[in-house]
PDB file of C-alpha atoms in Angstrom:
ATOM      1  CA  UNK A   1      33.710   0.601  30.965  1.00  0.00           C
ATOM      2  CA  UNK A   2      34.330   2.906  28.340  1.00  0.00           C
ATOM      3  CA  UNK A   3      34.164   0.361  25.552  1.00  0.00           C
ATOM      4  CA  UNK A   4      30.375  -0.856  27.043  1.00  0.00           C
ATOM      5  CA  UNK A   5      29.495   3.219  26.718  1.00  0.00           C
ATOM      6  CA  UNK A   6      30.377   3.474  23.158  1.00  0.00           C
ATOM      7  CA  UNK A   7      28.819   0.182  22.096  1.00  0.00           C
ATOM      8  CA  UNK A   8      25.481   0.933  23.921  1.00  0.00           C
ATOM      9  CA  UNK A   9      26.066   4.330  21.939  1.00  0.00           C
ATOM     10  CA  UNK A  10      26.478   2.609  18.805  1.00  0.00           C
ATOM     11  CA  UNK A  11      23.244   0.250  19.656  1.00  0.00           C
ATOM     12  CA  UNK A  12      21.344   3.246  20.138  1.00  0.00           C
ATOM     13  CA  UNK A  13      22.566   4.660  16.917  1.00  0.00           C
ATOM     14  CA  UNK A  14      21.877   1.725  14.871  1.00  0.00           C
ATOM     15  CA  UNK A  15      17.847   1.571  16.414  1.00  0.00           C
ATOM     16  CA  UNK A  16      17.373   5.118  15.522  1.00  0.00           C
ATOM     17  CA  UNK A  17      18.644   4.853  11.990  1.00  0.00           C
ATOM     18  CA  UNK A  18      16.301   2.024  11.586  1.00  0.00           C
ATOM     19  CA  UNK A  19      13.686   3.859  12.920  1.00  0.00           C
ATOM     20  CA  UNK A  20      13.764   6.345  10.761  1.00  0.00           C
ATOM     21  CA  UNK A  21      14.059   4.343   7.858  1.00  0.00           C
ATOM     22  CA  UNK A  22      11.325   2.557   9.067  1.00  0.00           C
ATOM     23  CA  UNK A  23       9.033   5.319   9.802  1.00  0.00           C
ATOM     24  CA  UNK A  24      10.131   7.606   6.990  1.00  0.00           C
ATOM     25  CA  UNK A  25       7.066   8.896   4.663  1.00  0.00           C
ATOM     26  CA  UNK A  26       4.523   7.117   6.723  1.00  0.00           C
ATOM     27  CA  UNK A  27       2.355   9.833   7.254  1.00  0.00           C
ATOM     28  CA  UNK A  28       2.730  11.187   3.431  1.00  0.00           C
ATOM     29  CA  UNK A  29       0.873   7.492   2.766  1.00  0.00           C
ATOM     30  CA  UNK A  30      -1.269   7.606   5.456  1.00  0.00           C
ATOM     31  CA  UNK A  31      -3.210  11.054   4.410  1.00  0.00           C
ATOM     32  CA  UNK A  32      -3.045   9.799   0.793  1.00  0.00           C
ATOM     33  CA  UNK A  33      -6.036  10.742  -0.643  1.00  0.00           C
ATOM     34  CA  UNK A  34      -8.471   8.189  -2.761  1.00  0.00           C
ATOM     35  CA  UNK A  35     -10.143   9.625  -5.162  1.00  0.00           C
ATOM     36  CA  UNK A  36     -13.382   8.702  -6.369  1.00  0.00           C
ATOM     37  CA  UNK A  37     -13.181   6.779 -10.102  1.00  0.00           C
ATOM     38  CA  UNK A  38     -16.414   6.908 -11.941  1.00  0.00           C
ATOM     39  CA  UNK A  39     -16.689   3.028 -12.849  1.00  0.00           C
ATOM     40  CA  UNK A  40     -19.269   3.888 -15.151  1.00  0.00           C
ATOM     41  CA  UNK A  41     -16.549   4.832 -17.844  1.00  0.00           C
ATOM     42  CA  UNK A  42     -14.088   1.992 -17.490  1.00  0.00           C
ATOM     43  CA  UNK A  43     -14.883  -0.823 -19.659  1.00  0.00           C
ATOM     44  CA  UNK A  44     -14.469  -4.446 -18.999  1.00  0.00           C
ATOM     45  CA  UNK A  45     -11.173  -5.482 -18.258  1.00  0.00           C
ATOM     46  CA  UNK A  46      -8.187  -5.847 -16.744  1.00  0.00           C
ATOM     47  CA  UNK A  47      -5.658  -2.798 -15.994  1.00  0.00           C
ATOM     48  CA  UNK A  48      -2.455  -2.402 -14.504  1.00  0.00           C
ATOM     49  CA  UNK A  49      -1.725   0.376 -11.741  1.00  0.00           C
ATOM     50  CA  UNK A  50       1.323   0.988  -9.682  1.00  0.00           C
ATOM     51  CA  UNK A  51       2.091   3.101  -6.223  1.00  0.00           C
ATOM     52  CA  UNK A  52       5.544   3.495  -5.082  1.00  0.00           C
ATOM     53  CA  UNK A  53       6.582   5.506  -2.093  1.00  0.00           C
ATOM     54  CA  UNK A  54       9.272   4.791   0.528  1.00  0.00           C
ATOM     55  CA  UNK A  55       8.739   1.633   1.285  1.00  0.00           C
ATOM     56  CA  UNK A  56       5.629   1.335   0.092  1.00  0.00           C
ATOM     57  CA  UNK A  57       5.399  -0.406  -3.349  1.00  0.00           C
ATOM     58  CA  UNK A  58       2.527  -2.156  -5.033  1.00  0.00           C
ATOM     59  CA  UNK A  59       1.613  -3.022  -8.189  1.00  0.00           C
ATOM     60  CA  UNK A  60      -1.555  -4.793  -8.817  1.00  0.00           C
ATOM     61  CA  UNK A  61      -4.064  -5.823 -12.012  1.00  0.00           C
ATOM     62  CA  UNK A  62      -7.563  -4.999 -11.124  1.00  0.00           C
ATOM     63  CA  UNK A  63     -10.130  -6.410 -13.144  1.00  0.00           C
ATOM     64  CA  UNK A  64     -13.492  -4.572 -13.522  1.00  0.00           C
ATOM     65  CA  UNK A  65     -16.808  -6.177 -14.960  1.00  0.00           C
ATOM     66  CA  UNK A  66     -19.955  -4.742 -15.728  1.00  0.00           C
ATOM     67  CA  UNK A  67     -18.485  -1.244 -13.905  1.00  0.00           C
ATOM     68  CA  UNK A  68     -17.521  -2.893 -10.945  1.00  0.00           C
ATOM     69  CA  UNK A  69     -13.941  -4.320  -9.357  1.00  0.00           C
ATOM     70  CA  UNK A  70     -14.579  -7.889  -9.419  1.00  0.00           C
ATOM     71  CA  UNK A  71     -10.790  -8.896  -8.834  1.00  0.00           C
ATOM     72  CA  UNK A  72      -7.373  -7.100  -7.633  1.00  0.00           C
ATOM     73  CA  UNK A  73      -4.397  -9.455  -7.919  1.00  0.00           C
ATOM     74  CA  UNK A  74      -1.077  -8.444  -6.425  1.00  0.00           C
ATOM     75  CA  UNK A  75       1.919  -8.513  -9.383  1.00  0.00           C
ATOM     76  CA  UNK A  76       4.221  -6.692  -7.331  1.00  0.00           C
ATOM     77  CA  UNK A  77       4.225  -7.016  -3.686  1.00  0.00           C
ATOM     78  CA  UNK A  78       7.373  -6.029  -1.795  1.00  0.00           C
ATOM     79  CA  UNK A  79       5.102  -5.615   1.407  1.00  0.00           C
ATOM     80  CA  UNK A  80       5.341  -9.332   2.552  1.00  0.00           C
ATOM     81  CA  UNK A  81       5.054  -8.984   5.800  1.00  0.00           C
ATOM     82  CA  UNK A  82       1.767  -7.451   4.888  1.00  0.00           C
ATOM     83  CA  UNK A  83      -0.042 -10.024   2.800  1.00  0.00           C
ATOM     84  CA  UNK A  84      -2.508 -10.974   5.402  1.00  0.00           C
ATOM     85  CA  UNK A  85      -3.714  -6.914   5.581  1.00  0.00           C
ATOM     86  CA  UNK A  86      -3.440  -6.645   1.662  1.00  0.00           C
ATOM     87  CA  UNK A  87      -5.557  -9.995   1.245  1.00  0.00           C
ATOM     88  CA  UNK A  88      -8.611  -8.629   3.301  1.00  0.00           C
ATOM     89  CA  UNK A  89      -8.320  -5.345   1.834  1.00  0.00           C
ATOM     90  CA  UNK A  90      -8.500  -6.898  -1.811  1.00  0.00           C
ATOM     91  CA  UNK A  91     -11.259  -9.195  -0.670  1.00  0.00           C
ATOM     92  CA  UNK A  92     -13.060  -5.697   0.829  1.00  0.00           C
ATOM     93  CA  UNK A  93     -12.834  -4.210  -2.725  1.00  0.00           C
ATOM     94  CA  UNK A  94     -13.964  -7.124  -5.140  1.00  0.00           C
ATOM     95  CA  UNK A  95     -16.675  -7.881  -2.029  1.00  0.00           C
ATOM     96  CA  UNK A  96     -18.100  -4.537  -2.657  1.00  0.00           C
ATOM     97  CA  UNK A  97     -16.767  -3.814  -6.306  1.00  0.00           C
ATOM     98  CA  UNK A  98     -15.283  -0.291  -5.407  1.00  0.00           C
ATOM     99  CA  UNK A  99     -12.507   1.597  -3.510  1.00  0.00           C
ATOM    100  CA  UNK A 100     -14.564   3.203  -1.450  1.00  0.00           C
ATOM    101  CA  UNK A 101     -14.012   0.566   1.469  1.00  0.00           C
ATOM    102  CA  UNK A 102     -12.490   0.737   5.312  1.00  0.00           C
ATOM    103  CA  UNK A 103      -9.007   0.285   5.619  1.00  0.00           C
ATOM    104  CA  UNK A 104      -7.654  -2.717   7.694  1.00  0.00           C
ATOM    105  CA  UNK A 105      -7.432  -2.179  10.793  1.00  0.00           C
ATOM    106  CA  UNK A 106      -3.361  -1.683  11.931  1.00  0.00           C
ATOM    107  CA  UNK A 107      -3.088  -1.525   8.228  1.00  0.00           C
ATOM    108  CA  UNK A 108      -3.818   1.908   7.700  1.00  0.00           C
ATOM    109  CA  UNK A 109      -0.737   3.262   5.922  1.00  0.00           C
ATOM    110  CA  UNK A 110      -0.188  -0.693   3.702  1.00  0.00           C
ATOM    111  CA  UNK A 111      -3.872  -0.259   2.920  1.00  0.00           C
ATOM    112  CA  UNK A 112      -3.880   2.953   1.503  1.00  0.00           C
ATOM    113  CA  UNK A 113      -0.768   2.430  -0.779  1.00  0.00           C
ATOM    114  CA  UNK A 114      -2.538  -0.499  -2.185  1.00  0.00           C
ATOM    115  CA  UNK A 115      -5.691   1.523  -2.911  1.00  0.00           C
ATOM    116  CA  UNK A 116      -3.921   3.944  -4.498  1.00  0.00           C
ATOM    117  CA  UNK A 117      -2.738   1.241  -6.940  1.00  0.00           C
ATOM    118  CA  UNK A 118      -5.762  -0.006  -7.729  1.00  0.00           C
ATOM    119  CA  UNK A 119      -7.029   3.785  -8.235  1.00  0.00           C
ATOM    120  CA  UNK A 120      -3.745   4.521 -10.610  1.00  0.00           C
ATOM    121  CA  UNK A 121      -5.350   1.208 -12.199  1.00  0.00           C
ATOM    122  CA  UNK A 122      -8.567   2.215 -12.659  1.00  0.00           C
ATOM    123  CA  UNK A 123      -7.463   5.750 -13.539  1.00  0.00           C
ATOM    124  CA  UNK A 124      -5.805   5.157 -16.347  1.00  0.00           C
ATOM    125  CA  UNK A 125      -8.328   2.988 -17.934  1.00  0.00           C
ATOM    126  CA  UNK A 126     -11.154   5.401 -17.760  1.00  0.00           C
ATOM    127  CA  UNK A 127      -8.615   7.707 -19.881  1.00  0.00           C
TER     128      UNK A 127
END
Protein backbone atom coordinates (compact mmCIF):
# COMPACT_ATOMS: atom_id res chain seq x y z
CA UNK A 1 0.00 0.00 0.00
CA UNK A 2 2.63 2.25 0.79
CA UNK A 3 4.59 1.67 -2.38
CA UNK A 4 1.06 2.54 -4.59
CA UNK A 5 1.07 6.03 -2.28
CA UNK A 6 4.47 7.06 -3.24
CA UNK A 7 4.17 6.13 -6.91
CA UNK A 8 0.78 7.96 -7.31
CA UNK A 9 2.94 10.74 -5.46
CA UNK A 10 5.58 10.52 -7.90
CA UNK A 11 2.82 10.51 -10.92
CA UNK A 12 1.50 13.55 -9.56
CA UNK A 13 4.91 15.05 -9.35
CA UNK A 14 5.94 14.23 -12.75
CA UNK A 15 2.30 15.96 -14.30
CA UNK A 16 2.97 19.05 -12.41
CA UNK A 17 6.54 19.48 -13.52
CA UNK A 18 5.28 19.09 -16.98
CA UNK A 19 2.78 21.43 -16.44
CA UNK A 20 4.72 23.95 -15.59
CA UNK A 21 7.09 23.52 -18.19
CA UNK A 22 4.37 23.46 -20.37
CA UNK A 23 2.61 26.48 -19.27
CA UNK A 24 5.67 28.50 -18.32
CA UNK A 25 5.80 32.16 -20.07
CA UNK A 26 2.52 31.66 -21.76
CA UNK A 27 0.98 34.64 -20.72
CA UNK A 28 4.36 36.85 -21.28
CA UNK A 29 3.54 35.67 -25.22
CA UNK A 30 0.12 35.99 -25.05
CA UNK A 31 0.04 39.97 -24.08
CA UNK A 32 2.95 40.41 -26.53
CA UNK A 33 2.39 43.44 -28.09
CA UNK A 34 2.46 43.97 -32.17
CA UNK A 35 3.49 46.91 -33.11
CA UNK A 36 2.47 48.71 -36.04
CA UNK A 37 5.45 48.71 -39.00
CA UNK A 38 5.01 51.47 -41.45
CA UNK A 39 5.32 49.30 -44.79
CA UNK A 40 5.69 52.36 -46.59
CA UNK A 41 9.52 52.42 -45.69
CA UNK A 42 10.51 48.82 -46.26
CA UNK A 43 11.59 48.20 -49.68
CA UNK A 44 11.06 45.18 -51.76
CA UNK A 45 12.36 42.18 -50.43
CA UNK A 46 12.89 39.52 -48.42
CA UNK A 47 14.00 39.82 -44.55
CA UNK A 48 14.74 37.57 -41.90
CA UNK A 49 13.15 37.97 -38.27
CA UNK A 50 13.35 35.75 -35.28
CA UNK A 51 11.17 35.40 -31.79
CA UNK A 52 12.34 33.14 -29.17
CA UNK A 53 10.70 32.74 -25.82
CA UNK A 54 10.15 29.59 -23.72
CA UNK A 55 9.01 27.42 -25.93
CA UNK A 56 8.10 29.57 -28.33
CA UNK A 57 10.60 29.84 -31.26
CA UNK A 58 10.13 31.02 -34.80
CA UNK A 59 12.06 32.21 -37.33
CA UNK A 60 10.56 33.14 -40.56
CA UNK A 61 11.56 35.20 -44.08
CA UNK A 62 8.82 37.54 -44.94
CA UNK A 63 8.82 38.90 -48.22
CA UNK A 64 7.25 42.36 -48.86
CA UNK A 65 6.32 43.82 -52.42
CA UNK A 66 5.16 47.02 -53.40
CA UNK A 67 4.81 47.84 -49.29
CA UNK A 68 2.90 44.96 -48.62
CA UNK A 69 3.66 41.18 -47.03
CA UNK A 70 3.09 39.11 -49.95
CA UNK A 71 4.80 35.89 -48.40
CA UNK A 72 5.99 34.60 -44.76
CA UNK A 73 7.83 31.28 -45.00
CA UNK A 74 8.68 29.39 -41.84
CA UNK A 75 12.82 28.68 -41.65
CA UNK A 76 12.67 27.75 -38.19
CA UNK A 77 9.73 26.10 -36.77
CA UNK A 78 10.15 24.14 -33.54
CA UNK A 79 6.26 24.55 -33.00
CA UNK A 80 5.24 21.38 -35.02
CA UNK A 81 2.49 20.53 -33.45
CA UNK A 82 1.37 23.94 -34.50
CA UNK A 83 1.79 24.06 -38.25
CA UNK A 84 -1.82 23.88 -39.06
CA UNK A 85 -2.41 27.35 -36.71
CA UNK A 86 0.91 28.91 -38.14
CA UNK A 87 -0.24 28.03 -41.85
CA UNK A 88 -3.61 30.02 -41.56
CA UNK A 89 -2.04 32.69 -39.72
CA UNK A 90 0.67 33.15 -42.58
CA UNK A 91 -2.04 32.78 -45.17
CA UNK A 92 -4.07 35.71 -42.93
CA UNK A 93 -0.99 37.99 -43.36
CA UNK A 94 0.08 37.60 -47.14
CA UNK A 95 -4.08 37.50 -47.71
CA UNK A 96 -4.20 40.93 -46.35
CA UNK A 97 -0.43 42.05 -46.78
CA UNK A 98 -0.03 43.24 -43.06
CA UNK A 99 0.22 42.13 -39.37
CA UNK A 100 -2.54 43.68 -38.38
CA UNK A 101 -4.73 40.38 -38.66
CA UNK A 102 -6.89 38.08 -35.99
CA UNK A 103 -5.10 35.54 -34.33
CA UNK A 104 -6.16 31.82 -34.82
CA UNK A 105 -8.48 30.85 -32.92
CA UNK A 106 -6.94 28.29 -29.89
CA UNK A 107 -3.80 29.68 -31.31
CA UNK A 108 -3.58 32.71 -29.47
CA UNK A 109 -0.23 32.48 -27.68
CA UNK A 110 1.61 30.27 -31.23
CA UNK A 111 0.08 33.11 -33.22
CA UNK A 112 1.42 35.89 -31.56
CA UNK A 113 5.07 34.54 -31.32
CA UNK A 114 4.95 34.13 -35.00
CA UNK A 115 3.79 37.72 -35.55
CA UNK A 116 6.28 38.95 -33.59
CA UNK A 117 8.75 37.31 -36.01
CA UNK A 118 7.50 38.59 -38.86
CA UNK A 119 7.41 42.18 -37.04
CA UNK A 120 11.32 41.63 -35.85
CA UNK A 121 11.41 40.92 -39.80
CA UNK A 122 9.94 43.75 -40.99
CA UNK A 123 11.54 45.88 -38.27
CA UNK A 124 14.73 45.56 -39.09
CA UNK A 125 14.36 46.20 -42.70
CA UNK A 126 12.70 49.52 -42.38
CA UNK A 127 16.07 50.41 -40.35
Amino acid sequence: MRRVRYVLIGIGAIVLLAAMVMFRGMGTVKNLDIGVVDLGSVADGTYRGEYKYARWSYTADVTVRDHKIVDVKLVDDKNKVMEKASMELISKIASQGTLKVDTVSGATVTSKALLKAVENALTSASK
